[in-house]
Coordinates of C-alpha atoms in Angstrom, one line a residue:
M1 CA 53.0 50.6 26.5
G2 CA 54.0 49.6 23.0
G3 CA 54.0 45.9 23.9
I4 CA 50.4 46.2 25.0
A5 CA 49.4 47.7 21.7
F6 CA 51.3 45.0 19.7
F7 CA 49.8 42.2 21.8
F8 CA 46.2 43.3 21.4
V9 CA 46.6 44.2 17.8
G10 CA 47.9 40.6 17.3
A11 CA 44.8 39.3 19.2
V12 CA 42.4 41.2 17.0
L13 CA 44.2 40.2 13.8
F14 CA 44.0 36.6 15.0
V15 CA 40.2 36.7 15.3
T16 CA 40.0 38.7 12.1
A17 CA 41.9 35.9 10.3
L18 CA 39.5 33.3 11.8
M19 CA 36.5 35.4 10.6
M20 CA 38.0 35.5 7.1
M21 CA 38.3 31.7 7.3
G22 CA 34.6 31.4 8.2
K23 CA 35.2 30.5 11.8
A24 CA 33.8 33.7 13.4
E25 CA 31.0 36.1 12.7
P26 CA 31.8 39.7 11.6
K27 CA 29.7 41.3 14.3
S28 CA 31.5 39.5 17.1
V29 CA 34.9 40.3 15.6
G30 CA 33.8 43.9 15.1
I31 CA 33.5 44.3 18.9
F32 CA 37.1 43.3 19.3
H33 CA 38.2 45.9 16.7
G34 CA 36.3 48.5 18.7
L35 CA 37.9 47.5 22.0
V36 CA 41.4 47.6 20.4
G37 CA 40.6 51.0 18.9
I38 CA 39.5 52.4 22.3
L39 CA 42.6 50.9 24.0
M40 CA 44.9 52.5 21.5
L41 CA 43.0 55.8 21.7
A42 CA 43.6 55.8 25.4
M43 CA 47.3 55.4 24.7
V44 CA 47.2 58.2 22.2
I45 CA 45.6 60.5 24.8
K46 CA 48.4 59.7 27.2
L47 CA 51.0 60.4 24.5
F48 CA 49.4 63.7 23.6
F49 CA 48.7 65.1 27.1
V50 CA 51.0 63.5 29.6
P51 CA 54.7 64.3 29.7
P52 CA 57.0 63.2 28.1
Y53 CA 54.9 64.0 25.0
D54 CA 55.3 61.8 22.0
Y55 CA 53.4 63.2 19.1
F56 CA 55.2 61.0 16.5
T57 CA 54.1 57.7 18.1
A58 CA 50.6 59.1 18.8
T59 CA 50.2 60.1 15.1
I60 CA 51.3 56.6 14.0
L61 CA 48.9 55.0 16.4
L62 CA 46.1 57.2 15.2
L63 CA 46.8 56.1 11.6
F64 CA 46.0 52.5 12.7
I65 CA 43.2 53.5 15.1
F66 CA 41.4 55.0 12.2
T67 CA 41.2 51.5 10.7
Y68 CA 40.1 49.7 13.8
I69 CA 37.1 51.9 14.6
P70 CA 35.7 51.8 11.0
V71 CA 36.2 48.1 10.9
C72 CA 34.2 47.8 14.1
A73 CA 31.4 49.9 12.5
S74 CA 31.6 48.0 9.2
F75 CA 31.5 44.6 10.8
T76 CA 28.9 45.5 13.4
F77 CA 26.5 47.4 11.1
G78 CA 27.3 45.8 7.8
L79 CA 28.5 49.1 6.2
D80 CA 30.3 49.2 2.9
S81 CA 34.1 49.0 3.4
K82 CA 35.3 50.4 0.1
A83 CA 36.4 53.8 1.6
L84 CA 38.1 51.9 4.4
G85 CA 39.9 49.8 1.8
W86 CA 41.3 53.0 0.2
Y87 CA 42.3 54.3 3.6
C88 CA 44.2 51.1 4.2
L89 CA 46.2 52.0 1.1
V90 CA 47.2 55.3 2.8
V91 CA 48.2 53.4 6.0
A92 CA 50.2 50.9 3.9
L93 CA 52.1 53.7 2.1
A94 CA 52.7 55.6 5.3
T95 CA 54.5 52.6 6.9
I96 CA 57.3 52.9 4.3
P97 CA 58.7 56.3 5.4
V98 CA 57.8 55.8 9.0
G99 CA 59.7 52.5 9.1
M100 CA 62.7 54.1 7.4
H101 CA 62.6 57.0 9.9
I102 CA 62.8 54.7 12.9
F103 CA 65.0 52.0 11.4
G104 CA 68.2 53.2 13.0
V105 CA 66.7 53.3 16.4
A106 CA 64.2 50.5 16.3
S107 CA 65.0 48.2 13.4
K108 CA 62.8 45.3 14.7
T109 CA 59.8 47.6 15.0
S110 CA 60.5 49.0 11.5
I111 CA 60.4 45.5 10.1
L112 CA 57.1 44.7 11.9
L113 CA 55.7 48.0 10.7
W114 CA 56.5 47.1 7.1
I115 CA 54.9 43.7 7.5
Y116 CA 51.8 45.4 8.8
G117 CA 52.0 47.8 5.8
G118 CA 52.0 44.7 3.6
L119 CA 48.9 43.4 5.3
W120 CA 47.1 46.8 5.1
F121 CA 48.0 46.8 1.4
C122 CA 46.2 43.4 1.1
F123 CA 43.2 44.9 2.9
F124 CA 43.2 47.7 0.3
L125 CA 43.2 45.1 -2.5
L126 CA 40.3 43.2 -0.8
M127 CA 38.1 46.1 0.3
G128 CA 39.2 49.0 -1.9
L129 CA 39.5 47.2 -5.2
G130 CA 37.3 44.2 -4.4
R131 CA 39.9 41.6 -5.3
T132 CA 38.1 38.8 -3.5
G133 CA 40.2 36.1 -5.2
L134 CA 43.0 37.0 -2.8
A135 CA 40.8 36.4 0.3
K136 CA 42.2 33.0 1.2
F137 CA 45.8 34.2 0.9
V138 CA 45.0 37.4 2.9
S139 CA 43.3 35.3 5.7
Y140 CA 46.5 33.2 6.1
Y141 CA 48.7 36.3 5.9
T142 CA 46.6 37.9 8.6
L143 CA 47.0 34.8 10.8
V144 CA 50.8 35.0 10.3
V145 CA 50.9 38.7 11.1
S146 CA 48.8 38.2 14.2
V147 CA 51.5 35.9 15.6
L148 CA 54.1 38.5 14.5
A149 CA 52.3 41.0 16.7
L150 CA 51.4 38.8 19.6
V151 CA 54.8 37.3 20.2
P152 CA 56.8 40.6 20.1
G153 CA 54.0 42.3 22.1
Y154 CA 54.3 39.7 24.8
L155 CA 58.1 39.9 24.8
M156 CA 57.9 43.7 25.1
I157 CA 55.5 43.4 28.1
I158 CA 57.9 41.0 29.9
E159 CA 60.8 43.3 28.9
K160 CA 62.6 40.6 26.8
W161 CA 62.4 42.5 23.4

């Protein structure tokens, strides 16, 4: 199940990077954020209500879901994203102890989580603080992170991770 989440997160980050580079419209990218949020929400429901329960993973997924759904709304309806930017700071900071907690069991996942934390920190700088001078860097970083989600996600799906 984790591979599916990583794979589709990579895909939505890919189209987000393209949007940041002027190659896609926010409204169309927003739809993909909504779909990824719904997919991950279905995973969370399973983790909460179907044995074996995994509240830790469900909570971490919710942390990210609460960015995908607001991004969908922001891109689709043109809403202000300043509060979302500040929420991205919370997500970025949360990845530090979570990655440390799982490092001994899942070191590769921890490293990916910290990379995502770095990206979400960049989103905080862009949306929360309005540091638009970083937009070009963040668009390329988002593109790199999209690949760093797609490839491991695919490898997890085919059980080669």
